[in-house]
Structures are given as structure tokens and as C-alpha cells.
Coordinates of C-alpha atoms in Angstrom, one line a residue:
X1 CA 0.0 0.0 0.0
X2 CA 1.1 3.5 -0.5
X3 CA 0.6 6.8 1.3
X4 CA -0.2 10.0 -0.5
X5 CA 0.9 13.4 0.5
X6 CA -1.2 15.9 2.4
X7 CA -0.9 18.2 -0.6
X8 CA -2.7 15.6 -2.7
X9 CA -5.4 15.5 0.0
X10 CA -5.9 19.3 -0.1
X11 CA -6.3 19.2 -3.9
X12 CA -8.6 16.2 -3.7
X13 CA -10.8 18.3 -1.4
X14 CA -11.1 20.9 -4.1
X15 CA -12.3 18.1 -6.4
X16 CA -15.0 17.2 -3.8
X17 CA -16.2 20.8 -3.8
X18 CA -16.4 20.9 -7.6
X19 CA -18.4 17.6 -7.8
X20 CA -20.7 18.9 -5.1
X21 CA -21.6 22.0 -7.1
X22 CA -19.4 24.6 -5.4
X23 CA -18.2 27.6 -7.3
X24 CA -14.5 27.0 -6.9
X25 CA -12.9 24.8 -9.6
X26 CA -10.0 22.5 -8.7
X27 CA -6.7 22.6 -10.5
X28 CA -4.3 19.7 -11.1
X29 CA -1.7 21.5 -9.0
X30 CA -2.1 22.5 -5.4
X31 CA -3.5 26.0 -5.1
X32 CA -2.7 28.4 -2.2
X33 CA -5.3 27.9 0.5
X34 CA -8.0 30.5 0.8
X35 CA -7.7 32.8 3.8
X36 CA -9.7 31.8 6.7
X37 CA -12.7 34.1 7.3
X38 CA -13.9 33.6 10.8
X39 CA -17.6 33.3 11.5
X40 CA -18.7 36.2 13.8
X41 CA -18.4 34.7 17.3
X42 CA -21.9 36.0 18.2
X43 CA -23.5 34.0 15.4
X44 CA -22.0 30.7 16.4
X45 CA -22.1 31.4 20.1
X46 CA -25.8 32.2 19.8
X47 CA -26.5 28.9 18.1
X48 CA -24.5 27.0 20.7
X49 CA -26.4 28.8 23.5
X50 CA -29.6 27.8 21.8
X51 CA -28.4 24.2 21.7
X52 CA -27.6 24.2 25.4
X53 CA -31.0 25.6 26.3
X54 CA -33.0 23.3 24.1
X55 CA -35.0 20.7 26.0
X56 CA -35.8 18.6 23.0
X57 CA -32.8 16.4 22.1
X58 CA -33.4 16.4 18.4
X59 CA -33.6 20.2 18.4
X60 CA -30.4 20.4 20.5
X61 CA -28.6 18.2 18.0
X62 CA -29.8 20.3 15.1
X63 CA -28.5 23.5 16.8
X64 CA -25.1 21.9 17.5
X65 CA -24.9 20.7 13.8
X66 CA -25.7 24.1 12.5
X67 CA -22.9 25.6 14.6
X68 CA -20.5 22.9 13.6
X69 CA -21.1 23.4 9.9
X70 CA -20.5 27.1 10.2
X71 CA -17.3 26.6 12.2
X72 CA -16.1 23.9 9.7
X73 CA -16.8 26.3 6.7
X74 CA -14.8 29.0 8.4
X75 CA -11.8 26.7 9.0
X76 CA -11.9 27.1 12.8
X77 CA -10.5 23.6 13.5
X78 CA -10.1 24.0 17.2
X79 CA -13.7 24.9 17.8
X80 CA -14.8 22.3 15.3
X81 CA -13.1 19.7 17.5
X82 CA -14.7 21.0 20.6
X83 CA -18.2 21.0 19.1
X84 CA -17.7 17.5 17.7
X85 CA -16.9 16.2 21.1
X86 CA -19.9 17.9 22.5
X87 CA -22.3 16.4 20.0
X88 CA -20.7 13.0 20.5
X89 CA -21.2 13.3 24.3
X90 CA -24.0 11.6 26.2
X91 CA -27.1 13.5 27.1
X92 CA -27.3 13.0 30.8
X93 CA -31.1 13.2 31.0
X94 CA -31.9 10.8 28.2
X95 CA -28.8 8.6 28.4
X96 CA -27.9 8.7 24.6
X97 CA -25.5 10.5 22.4
X98 CA -26.7 13.8 21.2
X99 CA -25.7 12.9 17.7
X100 CA -28.0 9.9 17.8
X101 CA -31.0 12.3 17.7
X102 CA -30.1 13.6 14.3
X103 CA -32.1 12.4 11.3
X104 CA -30.3 10.2 8.8
X105 CA -29.8 13.1 6.4
X106 CA -28.3 15.3 9.1
X107 CA -26.3 12.4 10.6
X108 CA -24.5 12.1 7.3
X109 CA -23.6 15.7 7.3
X110 CA -22.3 15.4 10.9
X111 CA -20.2 12.2 10.1
X112 CA -18.8 13.8 6.9
X113 CA -17.4 16.7 9.0
X114 CA -15.9 14.3 11.5
X115 CA -14.3 12.3 8.7
X116 CA -12.9 15.4 7.1
X117 CA -11.3 16.5 10.4
X118 CA -9.8 13.0 10.9
X119 CA -8.3 13.3 7.4
X120 CA -6.8 16.7 8.2
X121 CA -5.3 15.4 11.4
X122 CA -4.1 12.2 9.8
X123 CA -5.9 9.9 12.3
X124 CA -5.9 6.7 10.4
X125 CA -7.9 4.6 12.9
X126 CA -10.5 7.3 13.2
X127 CA -10.8 7.5 9.4
X128 CA -11.3 3.7 9.2
X129 CA -14.0 3.9 11.9
X130 CA -15.9 6.7 10.3
X131 CA -15.7 5.2 6.8
X132 CA -17.7 2.2 8.0
X133 CA -20.5 4.3 9.3
X134 CA -20.8 6.9 6.4
X135 CA -24.3 6.6 5.1
X136 CA -25.4 9.1 2.4
X137 CA -29.2 9.5 2.1
X138 CA -29.7 11.0 -1.4
X139 CA -27.9 11.2 -4.8
X140 CA -26.1 14.5 -3.9
X141 CA -24.8 13.1 -0.6
X142 CA -23.8 9.9 -2.4
X143 CA -21.6 11.9 -4.8
X144 CA -20.1 13.8 -1.9
X145 CA -19.5 10.6 0.0
X146 CA -17.7 9.0 -2.9
X147 CA -15.3 11.9 -3.2
X148 CA -14.8 12.0 0.6
X149 CA -14.2 8.3 0.7
X150 CA -11.6 8.6 -2.1
X151 CA -9.8 11.3 -0.2
X152 CA -9.9 9.2 3.1
X153 CA -8.7 6.0 1.4
X154 CA -5.8 7.8 -0.2
X155 CA -4.7 9.1 3.1
X156 CA -4.7 5.7 4.8
X157 CA -2.8 4.2 1.8
X158 CA -5.6 2.4 -0.1
X159 CA -5.0 4.1 -3.4
X160 CA -6.8 1.3 -5.4
X161 CA -9.9 1.8 -3.2
X162 CA -9.7 5.5 -3.7
X163 CA -9.6 4.9 -7.5
X164 CA -12.7 2.8 -7.4
X165 CA -14.6 5.6 -5.7
X166 CA -13.3 8.2 -8.2
X167 CA -14.0 6.1 -11.2
X168 CA -17.5 5.3 -10.1
X169 CA -18.0 9.1 -9.5
X170 CA -16.7 9.9 -13.0
X171 CA -19.1 7.5 -14.5
X172 CA -22.1 9.4 -13.2
X173 CA -20.7 13.0 -13.6
X174 CA -21.9 15.0 -16.6
X175 CA -20.7 18.5 -15.8
X176 CA -17.5 19.0 -18.0
X177 CA -15.4 20.9 -15.5
X178 CA -16.0 18.5 -12.7
X179 CA -15.4 15.5 -14.9
X180 CA -12.1 17.0 -16.2
X181 CA -10.9 17.5 -12.6
X182 CA -12.0 14.0 -11.6
X183 CA -10.2 12.5 -14.6
X184 CA -7.0 14.4 -13.8
X185 CA -7.0 13.0 -10.2
X186 CA -7.9 9.5 -11.4
X187 CA -4.8 9.7 -13.7
X188 CA -2.5 10.9 -10.9
X189 CA -3.7 8.0 -8.7
X190 CA -3.2 5.5 -11.6
X191 CA 0.4 6.8 -12.1
X192 CA 1.3 5.5 -8.7
X193 CA 1.0 1.9 -9.9
X194 CA 3.7 -0.1 -11.8
X195 CA 2.7 -1.3 -15.2
X196 CA 2.6 -5.0 -14.2
X197 CA 0.0 -4.1 -11.5
X198 CA -2.1 -2.0 -13.8
X199 CA -2.3 -5.0 -16.2
X200 CA -3.2 -7.4 -13.4
X201 CA -5.9 -5.1 -12.1
X202 CA -7.3 -4.6 -15.5
X203 CA -8.0 -8.4 -15.7
X204 CA -9.7 -8.4 -12.3
X205 CA -11.6 -5.1 -12.6
X206 CA -15.2 -5.2 -11.6
X207 CA -16.6 -3.2 -14.5
X208 CA -15.8 -2.1 -18.1
X209 CA -15.1 1.5 -17.2
X210 CA -12.6 0.6 -14.4
X211 CA -11.0 -2.1 -16.7
X212 CA -10.5 0.6 -19.4
X213 CA -8.8 2.9 -17.0
X214 CA -6.3 0.3 -15.8
X215 CA -5.7 -0.8 -19.4
X216 CA -5.0 2.8 -20.4
X217 CA -2.5 3.2 -17.5
X218 CA -0.7 0.0 -18.3
X219 CA -0.4 0.5 -22.1
X220 CA 0.4 4.3 -21.8
X221 CA 3.1 3.9 -19.1
X222 CA 4.7 0.9 -20.8
X223 CA 5.8 3.2 -23.6
X224 CA 9.1 4.8 -22.8
X225 CA 8.8 7.9 -25.0
X226 CA 6.2 10.6 -25.5
X227 CA 5.6 9.7 -29.1
X228 CA 5.0 6.1 -28.0
X229 CA 2.6 7.2 -25.4
X230 CA 0.7 9.3 -27.9
X231 CA 0.3 6.3 -30.1
X232 CA -1.0 4.2 -27.2
X233 CA -3.4 7.0 -26.3
X234 CA -4.9 7.2 -29.8
X235 CA -5.2 3.4 -30.0
X236 CA -7.0 3.3 -26.6
X237 CA -9.3 6.2 -27.4
X238 CA -10.4 4.6 -30.7
X239 CA -11.4 1.5 -28.7
X240 CA -13.2 3.4 -26.0
X241 CA -14.8 6.5 -27.6
X242 CA -17.6 6.9 -25.0
X243 CA -15.4 6.5 -22.0
X244 CA -15.2 9.5 -19.6
X245 CA -11.4 9.7 -20.2
X246 CA -11.9 9.7 -24.0
X247 CA -14.5 12.6 -23.7
X248 CA -12.4 14.6 -21.3
X249 CA -8.8 13.4 -21.4
X250 CA -6.6 13.9 -18.4
X251 CA -3.9 16.6 -19.1
X252 CA -1.1 14.1 -18.6
X253 CA -2.4 11.8 -21.3
X254 CA -3.5 14.3 -24.0
X255 CA -0.4 16.6 -23.8
X256 CA 2.7 14.5 -24.1
X257 CA 6.3 15.8 -24.7
X258 CA 7.8 14.7 -28.0
X259 CA 11.1 14.4 -26.3
X260 CA 14.6 15.7 -27.0
X261 CA 16.3 15.4 -30.4
X262 CA 19.7 14.2 -29.1
X263 CA 20.8 12.5 -25.9
X264 CA 24.3 12.1 -24.5
X265 CA 25.2 9.2 -22.3
X266 CA 28.3 9.8 -20.1
X267 CA 29.4 6.4 -18.6
X268 CA 32.6 4.4 -18.4
X269 CA 32.6 1.6 -21.0
X270 CA 36.3 0.7 -20.5
X271 CA 38.4 0.2 -17.4
X272 CA 37.4 -0.9 -13.9
X273 CA 33.8 0.2 -14.1
X274 CA 33.4 -0.7 -17.8
X275 CA 31.1 -3.7 -17.3
X276 CA 28.8 -1.6 -15.2
X277 CA 28.8 1.2 -17.7
X278 CA 28.2 -1.2 -20.6
X279 CA 25.1 -2.6 -18.8
X280 CA 23.7 0.9 -18.4
X281 CA 24.5 1.6 -22.1
X282 CA 22.8 -1.6 -23.2
X283 CA 19.7 -0.7 -21.2
X284 CA 19.5 2.7 -22.8
X285 CA 20.1 1.3 -26.3
X286 CA 17.6 -1.5 -25.7
X287 CA 14.9 1.0 -24.8
X288 CA 15.8 3.2 -27.7
X289 CA 15.6 0.3 -30.2
X290 CA 12.3 -0.9 -28.7
X291 CA 10.8 2.6 -28.9
X292 CA 11.7 2.9 -32.6
X293 CA 12.5 6.6 -32.4
X294 CA 14.4 6.9 -35.7
X295 CA 14.6 10.7 -35.5
X296 CA 16.4 10.7 -32.1
X297 CA 20.2 10.6 -31.9
X298 CA 22.3 9.2 -29.0
X299 CA 25.9 10.0 -28.3
X300 CA 28.0 7.8 -25.9
X301 CA 31.0 9.3 -24.2
X302 CA 33.4 7.1 -22.3
X303 CA 34.2 8.8 -19.0
X304 CA 37.1 6.4 -18.4
X305 CA 38.8 7.7 -21.5
X306 CA 38.2 11.4 -20.9
X307 CA 37.4 13.7 -18.0
X308 CA 33.9 14.6 -17.0
X309 CA 34.5 18.2 -18.2
X310 CA 35.8 17.0 -21.6
X311 CA 32.9 14.6 -22.0
X312 CA 30.3 17.3 -21.2
X313 CA 31.9 19.9 -23.5
X314 CA 32.1 17.4 -26.3
X315 CA 28.5 16.3 -25.8
X316 CA 27.4 20.0 -25.8
X317 CA 29.3 20.8 -29.0
X318 CA 27.7 17.7 -30.6
X319 CA 24.2 19.2 -29.9
X320 CA 23.0 17.2 -27.0
X321 CA 19.7 18.3 -25.4
X322 CA 19.8 16.1 -22.3
X323 CA 22.8 14.5 -20.5
X324 CA 22.4 11.0 -18.9
X325 CA 25.1 10.2 -16.4
X326 CA 27.8 10.1 -15.1
X327 CA 27.7 6.8 -13.2
X328 CA 30.3 6.9 -10.4
X329 CA 29.5 9.0 -7.3
X330 CA 32.8 10.9 -7.5
X331 CA 32.1 11.7 -11.2
X332 CA 28.6 13.0 -10.3
X333 CA 30.1 15.3 -7.6
X334 CA 32.7 16.6 -10.1
X335 CA 30.0 17.2 -12.7
X336 CA 27.8 19.1 -10.3
X337 CA 30.7 21.4 -9.6
X338 CA 30.7 22.3 -13.3
X339 CA 27.2 23.8 -13.0
X340 CA 26.1 22.4 -16.4
X341 CA 23.5 24.4 -18.3
X342 CA 21.9 21.4 -20.0
X343 CA 19.4 19.2 -18.2
X344 CA 21.2 16.3 -16.4
X345 CA 20.0 12.9 -15.2
X346 CA 22.9 11.8 -13.1
X347 CA 23.0 8.0 -12.5
X348 CA 24.2 8.3 -8.9
X349 CA 23.7 10.8 -6.1
X350 CA 25.8 13.2 -3.9
X351 CA 25.1 14.0 -0.3
X352 CA 24.4 17.7 -0.8
X353 CA 21.9 18.8 -3.4
X354 CA 23.7 20.8 -6.1
X355 CA 22.5 24.2 -7.3
X356 CA 19.8 24.0 -9.9
X357 CA 18.3 20.8 -8.4
X358 CA 15.4 21.0 -10.9
X359 CA 17.7 20.6 -13.9
X360 CA 20.4 18.4 -12.3
X361 CA 18.4 15.3 -11.3
X362 CA 20.0 12.6 -9.3
X363 CA 18.8 9.1 -10.1
X364 CA 20.4 6.1 -8.4
X365 CA 19.6 2.5 -7.2
X366 CA 20.2 3.4 -3.6
X367 CA 19.7 0.7 -0.9
X368 CA 17.9 3.4 1.1
X369 CA 15.0 3.1 -1.3
X370 CA 14.6 -0.5 -0.3
X371 CA 14.9 0.3 3.4
X372 CA 12.1 2.9 3.0
X373 CA 9.9 0.3 1.2
X374 CA 10.3 -2.1 4.1
X375 CA 9.4 0.5 6.7
X376 CA 6.2 1.4 4.7
X377 CA 5.3 -2.2 4.3
X378 CA 5.5 -2.9 8.0
X379 CA 3.3 0.1 8.7
X380 CA 0.7 -1.0 6.1
X381 CA 0.6 -4.5 7.6
X382 CA -0.1 -3.1 11.1
X383 CA 3.0 -4.6 12.6
X384 CA 3.9 -3.3 16.0
X385 CA 7.1 -5.2 17.1
X386 CA 10.0 -6.5 15.0
X387 CA 13.3 -8.3 15.4
X388 CA 16.0 -6.7 13.2
X389 CA 19.2 -8.2 11.7
X390 CA 21.9 -6.4 9.9
X391 CA 25.6 -6.8 9.0
X392 CA 28.8 -4.7 9.2
X393 CA 28.6 -4.1 5.4
X394 CA 28.4 -0.5 4.4
X395 CA 25.2 -0.9 2.5
X396 CA 23.6 -2.7 5.5
X397 CA 24.6 0.1 7.8
X398 CA 23.1 2.7 5.4
X399 CA 20.0 0.7 5.1
X400 CA 19.5 0.3 8.8
X401 CA 20.0 4.1 9.3
X402 CA 17.3 4.9 6.8
X403 CA 15.0 2.1 8.1
X404 CA 15.2 3.2 11.7
X405 CA 14.7 6.9 10.7
X406 CA 11.4 6.0 8.9
X407 CA 10.0 3.5 11.5
X408 CA 7.0 5.2 13.1
X409 CA 5.2 3.6 16.0
X410 CA 7.0 0.2 15.4
X411 CA 9.3 -1.1 18.2
X412 CA 12.5 -3.1 17.6
X413 CA 12.4 -5.6 20.5
X414 CA 15.3 -7.7 19.3
X415 CA 18.5 -7.1 17.3
X416 CA 21.4 -9.1 15.9
X417 CA 24.4 -8.4 13.6
X418 CA 25.8 -11.0 11.3
X419 CA 29.6 -10.9 11.7
X420 CA 30.1 -14.5 10.7
X421 CA 27.5 -16.7 9.0
X422 CA 28.6 -19.7 11.1
X423 CA 27.2 -17.9 14.2
X424 CA 23.7 -17.5 12.8
X425 CA 22.1 -19.8 15.3
X426 CA 23.5 -18.0 18.3
X427 CA 22.8 -14.6 16.8
X428 CA 19.1 -15.5 16.2
X429 CA 18.8 -17.1 19.6
X430 CA 20.1 -14.0 21.4
X431 CA 17.8 -11.7 19.4
X432 CA 14.8 -13.9 20.3
X433 CA 15.8 -14.1 23.9
X434 CA 16.3 -17.9 23.7
X435 CA 19.3 -17.8 26.1
X436 CA 17.2 -15.9 28.7
X437 CA 14.7 -18.7 28.5
X438 CA 17.4 -21.3 29.0
X439 CA 18.8 -19.3 31.9
X440 CA 15.4 -19.2 33.6
X441 CA 15.1 -23.0 33.2
X442 CA 18.5 -23.6 34.9
X443 CA 17.6 -21.2 37.7
X444 CA 14.3 -23.1 38.2
X445 CA 16.1 -26.5 38.2
X446 CA 18.6 -25.2 40.8
X447 CA 15.8 -23.8 43.0
X448 CA 13.8 -27.1 42.8
X449 CA 16.9 -29.3 43.2
X450 CA 15.9 -31.5 40.2
X451 CA 16.0 -31.6 36.4
X452 CA 13.1 -31.7 34.0
X453 CA 12.5 -31.8 30.3
X454 CA 12.6 -28.3 28.9
X455 CA 12.0 -26.8 25.4
X456 CA 13.3 -23.2 25.2
X457 CA 10.7 -20.7 23.9
X458 CA 11.3 -17.6 21.9
X459 CA 9.7 -14.3 23.0
X460 CA 6.1 -14.1 21.9
X461 CA 5.8 -10.4 21.4
X462 CA 7.3 -10.3 17.9
X463 CA 5.2 -9.7 14.8
X464 CA 7.8 -9.9 12.1
X465 CA 11.5 -10.2 11.2
X466 CA 13.5 -7.7 9.1
X467 CA 16.8 -8.9 7.6
X468 CA 19.1 -6.2 6.1
X469 CA 21.6 -8.8 5.1
X470 CA 22.9 -10.5 1.9
X471 CA 21.9 -13.7 0.3
X472 CA 24.4 -16.0 2.0
X473 CA 23.5 -14.6 5.4
X474 CA 19.8 -14.9 4.7
X475 CA 20.3 -18.6 3.7
X476 CA 21.7 -19.1 7.2
X477 CA 19.1 -16.9 8.9
X478 CA 16.1 -18.9 7.6
X479 CA 16.9 -22.3 9.1
X480 CA 18.0 -20.5 12.4
X481 CA 14.6 -18.9 12.7
X482 CA 13.0 -22.3 12.1
X483 CA 15.2 -23.9 14.8
X484 CA 14.2 -21.2 17.3
X485 CA 10.5 -21.6 16.6
X486 CA 10.3 -18.3 14.7
X487 CA 9.8 -19.8 11.2
X488 CA 6.2 -18.7 11.2
X489 CA 7.0 -15.0 11.5
X490 CA 6.8 -12.8 8.3
X491 CA 10.3 -12.2 7.0
X492 CA 11.1 -9.0 5.1
X493 CA 14.3 -8.3 3.2
X494 CA 15.7 -6.1 0.4
X495 CA 16.3 -7.4 -3.1
X496 CA 20.0 -7.9 -2.3
X497 CA 18.9 -11.0 -0.5
X498 CA 17.9 -12.7 -3.7
X499 CA 20.6 -11.5 -6.1
X500 CA 22.9 -13.8 -8.1
X501 CA 22.4 -17.6 -8.2
X502 CA 20.9 -17.9 -4.8
X503 CA 18.7 -21.0 -4.3
X504 CA 15.3 -19.4 -3.7
X505 CA 13.7 -22.7 -2.9
X506 CA 15.4 -22.3 0.5
X507 CA 13.8 -18.9 1.1
X508 CA 10.1 -20.0 0.9
X509 CA 7.8 -17.3 2.2
X510 CA 10.4 -14.5 2.1
X511 CA 8.9 -11.1 1.3
X512 CA 11.3 -9.0 -0.8
X513 CA 11.1 -5.5 -2.3
X514 CA 12.3 -5.5 -5.9
X515 CA 12.3 -3.3 -9.0
X516 CA 9.5 -4.1 -11.5
X517 CA 12.1 -5.2 -14.1
X518 CA 12.8 -8.2 -11.9
X519 CA 9.2 -9.4 -12.2
X520 CA 7.8 -7.9 -15.4
X521 CA 7.9 -9.7 -18.8
X522 CA 6.4 -6.9 -20.8
X523 CA 7.1 -6.3 -24.5
X524 CA 10.3 -4.3 -23.8
X525 CA 11.7 -7.1 -21.6
X526 CA 11.0 -9.8 -24.2
X527 CA 12.4 -7.8 -27.0
X528 CA 15.8 -7.2 -25.4
X529 CA 16.3 -10.5 -23.5
X530 CA 18.1 -12.3 -26.3
X531 CA 19.8 -9.3 -27.8
X532 CA 21.2 -8.0 -24.5
X533 CA 22.5 -10.6 -22.0
X534 CA 23.0 -7.9 -19.4
X535 CA 19.2 -7.5 -19.2
X536 CA 19.2 -10.4 -16.9
X537 CA 21.6 -11.8 -14.3
X538 CA 24.1 -9.8 -12.1
X539 CA 23.9 -6.6 -14.2
X540 CA 20.1 -6.6 -14.7
X541 CA 19.6 -3.7 -12.2
X542 CA 22.1 -1.5 -14.1
X543 CA 20.4 -2.5 -17.4
X544 CA 17.1 -1.3 -15.9
X545 CA 18.8 1.9 -14.8
X546 CA 19.8 2.5 -18.4
X547 CA 16.2 1.8 -19.6
X548 CA 14.8 4.4 -17.1
X549 CA 17.5 6.9 -17.9
X550 CA 16.2 6.8 -21.5
X551 CA 12.6 6.9 -20.2
X552 CA 13.2 9.9 -17.9
X553 CA 15.1 11.8 -20.6
X554 CA 12.1 11.5 -22.9
X555 CA 9.5 12.4 -20.2
X556 CA 11.3 15.2 -18.4
X557 CA 8.3 17.6 -18.6
X558 CA 6.0 15.0 -17.0
X559 CA 8.5 14.6 -14.1
X560 CA 9.7 18.2 -13.6
X561 CA 6.8 20.4 -14.8
X562 CA 3.7 18.4 -14.2
X563 CA 5.4 16.5 -11.2
X564 CA 3.6 13.3 -12.1
X565 CA 4.9 9.9 -10.9
X566 CA 6.4 7.8 -13.8
X567 CA 6.0 4.0 -13.6
X568 CA 9.4 2.7 -14.7
X569 CA 11.5 -0.4 -14.8
X570 CA 13.4 0.4 -11.6
X571 CA 10.2 1.5 -9.7
X572 CA 7.6 4.2 -9.8
X573 CA 9.7 7.3 -10.1
X574 CA 8.9 10.7 -8.6
X575 CA 10.9 13.9 -8.1
X576 CA 11.9 15.1 -4.6
X577 CA 12.4 18.8 -3.8
X578 CA 16.2 18.2 -3.6
X579 CA 16.3 17.0 -7.2
X580 CA 16.7 13.3 -6.2
X581 CA 14.4 10.9 -8.0
X582 CA 12.6 8.7 -5.5
X583 CA 11.7 5.1 -6.3
X584 CA 8.7 3.2 -5.0
X585 CA 9.4 -0.5 -5.4
X586 CA 7.1 -3.5 -5.8
X587 CA 6.8 -6.5 -3.5
X588 CA 7.2 -10.2 -4.2
X589 CA 7.1 -13.3 -2.2
X590 CA 9.1 -16.5 -2.7
X591 CA 6.8 -19.3 -3.5
X592 CA 8.0 -22.7 -4.8
X593 CA 11.4 -21.1 -5.5
X594 CA 10.0 -18.2 -7.7
X595 CA 9.4 -14.5 -7.0
X596 CA 5.6 -14.0 -7.2
X597 CA 4.3 -10.4 -7.2
X598 CA 2.2 -9.3 -4.2
X599 CA -0.1 -7.0 -6.0
X600 CA -3.0 -7.0 -3.4
X601 CA -1.0 -6.9 -0.2
X602 CA 2.4 -5.4 0.6
X603 CA 3.4 -2.8 -1.9

């Protein structure tokens, strides 16, 4: 599951207002909030006083709701909260909640305000509670409820559920402006899903309209260039001429960037890092050949044979429009110091954001992305307590730092570091407090002056195990967990745990975050598999990096101007404020020795 930003929620609220017939029209980008205009205190206070004096409980409830709606409209969150608590309180004379005296139509209005406030405050459990009791009473309330549910579901991470609400709402909306805004937000939600998931959801969609949306997202985002996307859009539109998206196309679909005329790839193709650079080069060329963009030119500059400055100057003189690379971290830092004037997609990152972060983009396969994915997955699975394993390797230390930084409300109750694989059993036993169990047994035997049969027990307050370790270490961890009665616990790990020729049959049940390229056998993957051996095996991730380097260079406006997520081969890609491209990975589980996508669970 995925979380969406509060900015998205604010703009989604504007969509709700448009659908409900308000005068303000939502825009695809977040607008500055309107200034809060306080309701004259006497007005609200007078209504509240009338509520306090009312003897009839239904009348009391109606007065309170009237005051609540005025306060909510004015944006006085503090007084809204106080009034909500008052309406939810028990009436001492009649022994029921004041809110229970509202009619069903008024009760919906009351519950909708409560849900809106829970969304603003990010109270996930309160959101889930109120969603179950939201009962609109007429068509107008039903439309309002659909938009409100979509906003709420987005906040708690159920983006697919939010999409179902928005798609259903678009199907019954005729007003052009409202439908355009709804379609824009449907598309932004769809762009958060990798292509393989879009295609899987198209197959399982409940209705024709929803199926068409998922098909559009899958086909459109599988194309790596703007021209390819335009062709997919026209093909889809000819097949679905009456679909809401065909009648009012989302901006991100109907206005695609034709892409640059010439690209420059700055990577080493000789020397120590030559094999890595060749894998990136092959990925870029594979995507280029698959796209069939005959009018686009690509120049390749060997950064092992020339300096970064020389490579950049030569690429610029040759007419490059976009630079892809360099690859090594030191080279990226040196390139940033040159303050290049052309747009750059660097294939690594530096610690400090360079000047011009909007044109000097940093795109890397950082282990920190996987650590973040694991932290989000634990939160989505409502896991409270974990046991964590790491190693002294630099990547593991970095992963642990990011992982612990993003753990919110989850307690690490056991910890172990793999210094030597041979010590796995002891490491796991200590982390699970097996030794403490054995010590208690010996103390009890000493106290009783006798011996007895004893089976040590692991601690029972653990919900999951997280392993930031490599494949060899994981292969020793799995049987050690079984030995210490913890084999039933969900086990989460980064993709590094399944790289190379590891025997996955020994990792049954493992949940691992991977890039889509690892799982997807789309047309691009099939077309390059035989021609480019580096598309699979040890260099597959760098090959996918080259594919997405080409993809991003051809969709720069989508990334930097419209700020839309881009489903790619290395993950769903979005641009951070520091110029670093963030990746959202997909989840798979080892079943019968194979990686099987987890499309309806951990994401």
C-alpha cells in the first residue's frame, strides 16, 4: 500500500467541492489555501447557547450541527473539534449521544465533517472507523460521500480503493469541468502503480469503465517515449470513444512531450567500471531500439577515456539536449561542480543537493529506497514489534540508518548483527531471547533441586523479522529462525537477499522488495532479452537503470513540470524537492522457488 501526500489531499478536497456543485474549480496542482474568514463569534455562540437551552434532544442536536457546519466552513479547526466532542457526548437526561437524535440526512452531514477532520489530522484509525458508518441519504450526498471516501482512502494508503470511488463518481458525472478534474485525479492515482500491477488489475476489474482505466494506464506507461505514449493513447481512445477519459482526457495523457532530439550518455565503457557502464549503455540502447524513435540521436561518451568536463563539453558541442550520467559517485560530484546548463539525469547521487536541483536530477539505485519500502510495508501491515538483523557491510549500515529513521510507531524488540555466517544460530537465539529462556530454566532447576525436560521458547511479542543482510547470510538466517520456533514470522528483506544464483527454494515465504524489471515480462523485456544478455543476471539492475535513464530523458516535462509519478523499470519514479528521484518498489514473495508479485498486499 502506499501513502499519498497531504498536498494531494488538499487538492482532492477541491475536487469534492467541484463535484458537489461549489463555485471553486480544482486545478491539477495545489493552489494556495483561501484565507480563513472567521464566523462572527456571536453567530456561532448564539446557536451554541440555543443548543444548550434546548430541551428537545433532536432540536439540541440540530442546533449543534448548524454551529458545527459554520465553524467547519470558516476553518476554525479547534472549535470544530470541541463542538464535535460535545455532539458525541452523552445527554445525561436521556442517556444517549446527542448525535443519535439527528435524522439520517443530518447524521451524514455530521459524520462527513468528522471524517474530514480526521483526514486533516491524519488519524488513520478514526478514518477507518468513520468510513464504515458513512451513510449518504440522497444522490447528492452519495456523490459527496464518494469523493470524501476517495480522499480518506488515499490518506490511509488504499489508493486502489480511492480509485474505485473516483472512477464510479466519474461514470455518473456529466458536468464537464467537474469531470475533467476527476479524470485528472484518477490519472494521478493511476500513475502511482507499476505497469505490471495495472495490467493485473485490468484483468480483475469489476466493470468495463474501471477495466478501461487500468488498461490505459498499463499501455500508456509501458511506452518509454512521449511519441510512443501518444500512439498508445490514440489506440486506446479509438477503442473506448464513449469512456469519460476519452471525452475529457486527463492533461497528462493528451499533452505528451515529443522528447529531445539528441541524448548524451556519459558512462565508463572501459576500465574498472566498464562492465557496469556497458550494462547501463545496453539498457538505454535496448529502450531506444524498442521505442523505434528513428529521429532521435544518441551519443555515448566514455568517462574512463576522458574527463567529465571534456565529455560534457564534447556532448554539448555535438548538440546534446539532455545528459544522462555520469555513473560513479565521484564523477557526479565533479559534474555538479561544473554547473552544467543542459538538463542532467545523473546516475548516482551526492550527499548535498547541487545548485539547480530542478535541472540536475540525481537518479540512483540506492539501498535506502529498499529500506524505506520495508518500513512502509510494516506500517501497512499493522506490525507493532519486530526483530531486526543487519551486518557490518556499508550498504547494510546505510539501510539500517534509513530504516530506523522511517520507522514510526514500530518497536524493535530484538536485534542481531551477522559478523560470521557460522554464528547464525547464536545470533538469532540471542535476538529472540532464547538464552534468557534457558537461563530461567536452569535457575528453576537449581531452585527445585531437580532436572526436568525443557524446550526453550522464543519471546512471543514479535510480529515480524526484518533482515538487512545479503543472500548467504539470509540462507543461514532462515533455518536458524525455524530452529528457534520463529519460522512462522513474516520475514522482510531487500532485493540484495535474492541476487545472483541464490537458491530461492530455501527462502520460501520471504517477502522482498524489488524493482518491476525483476518481475515484469512486458514487451520491452521480451524484445531485449536475447539481444542484450546484461538485461538479466548480475547486471540486470544496471540495465534497468539505463532503460529508465532513457525513459526519464524522454519524459522530463512529466517529471519536472507536471510533477507526475512515472512508472518505470526500476520503480515508480517521482521527483523530490532536492532534485533526487525517489523510487517506489514492488513487493514479491518467494513461492516454490519463484518470485511472485504481491499486488494486493504489501506494496
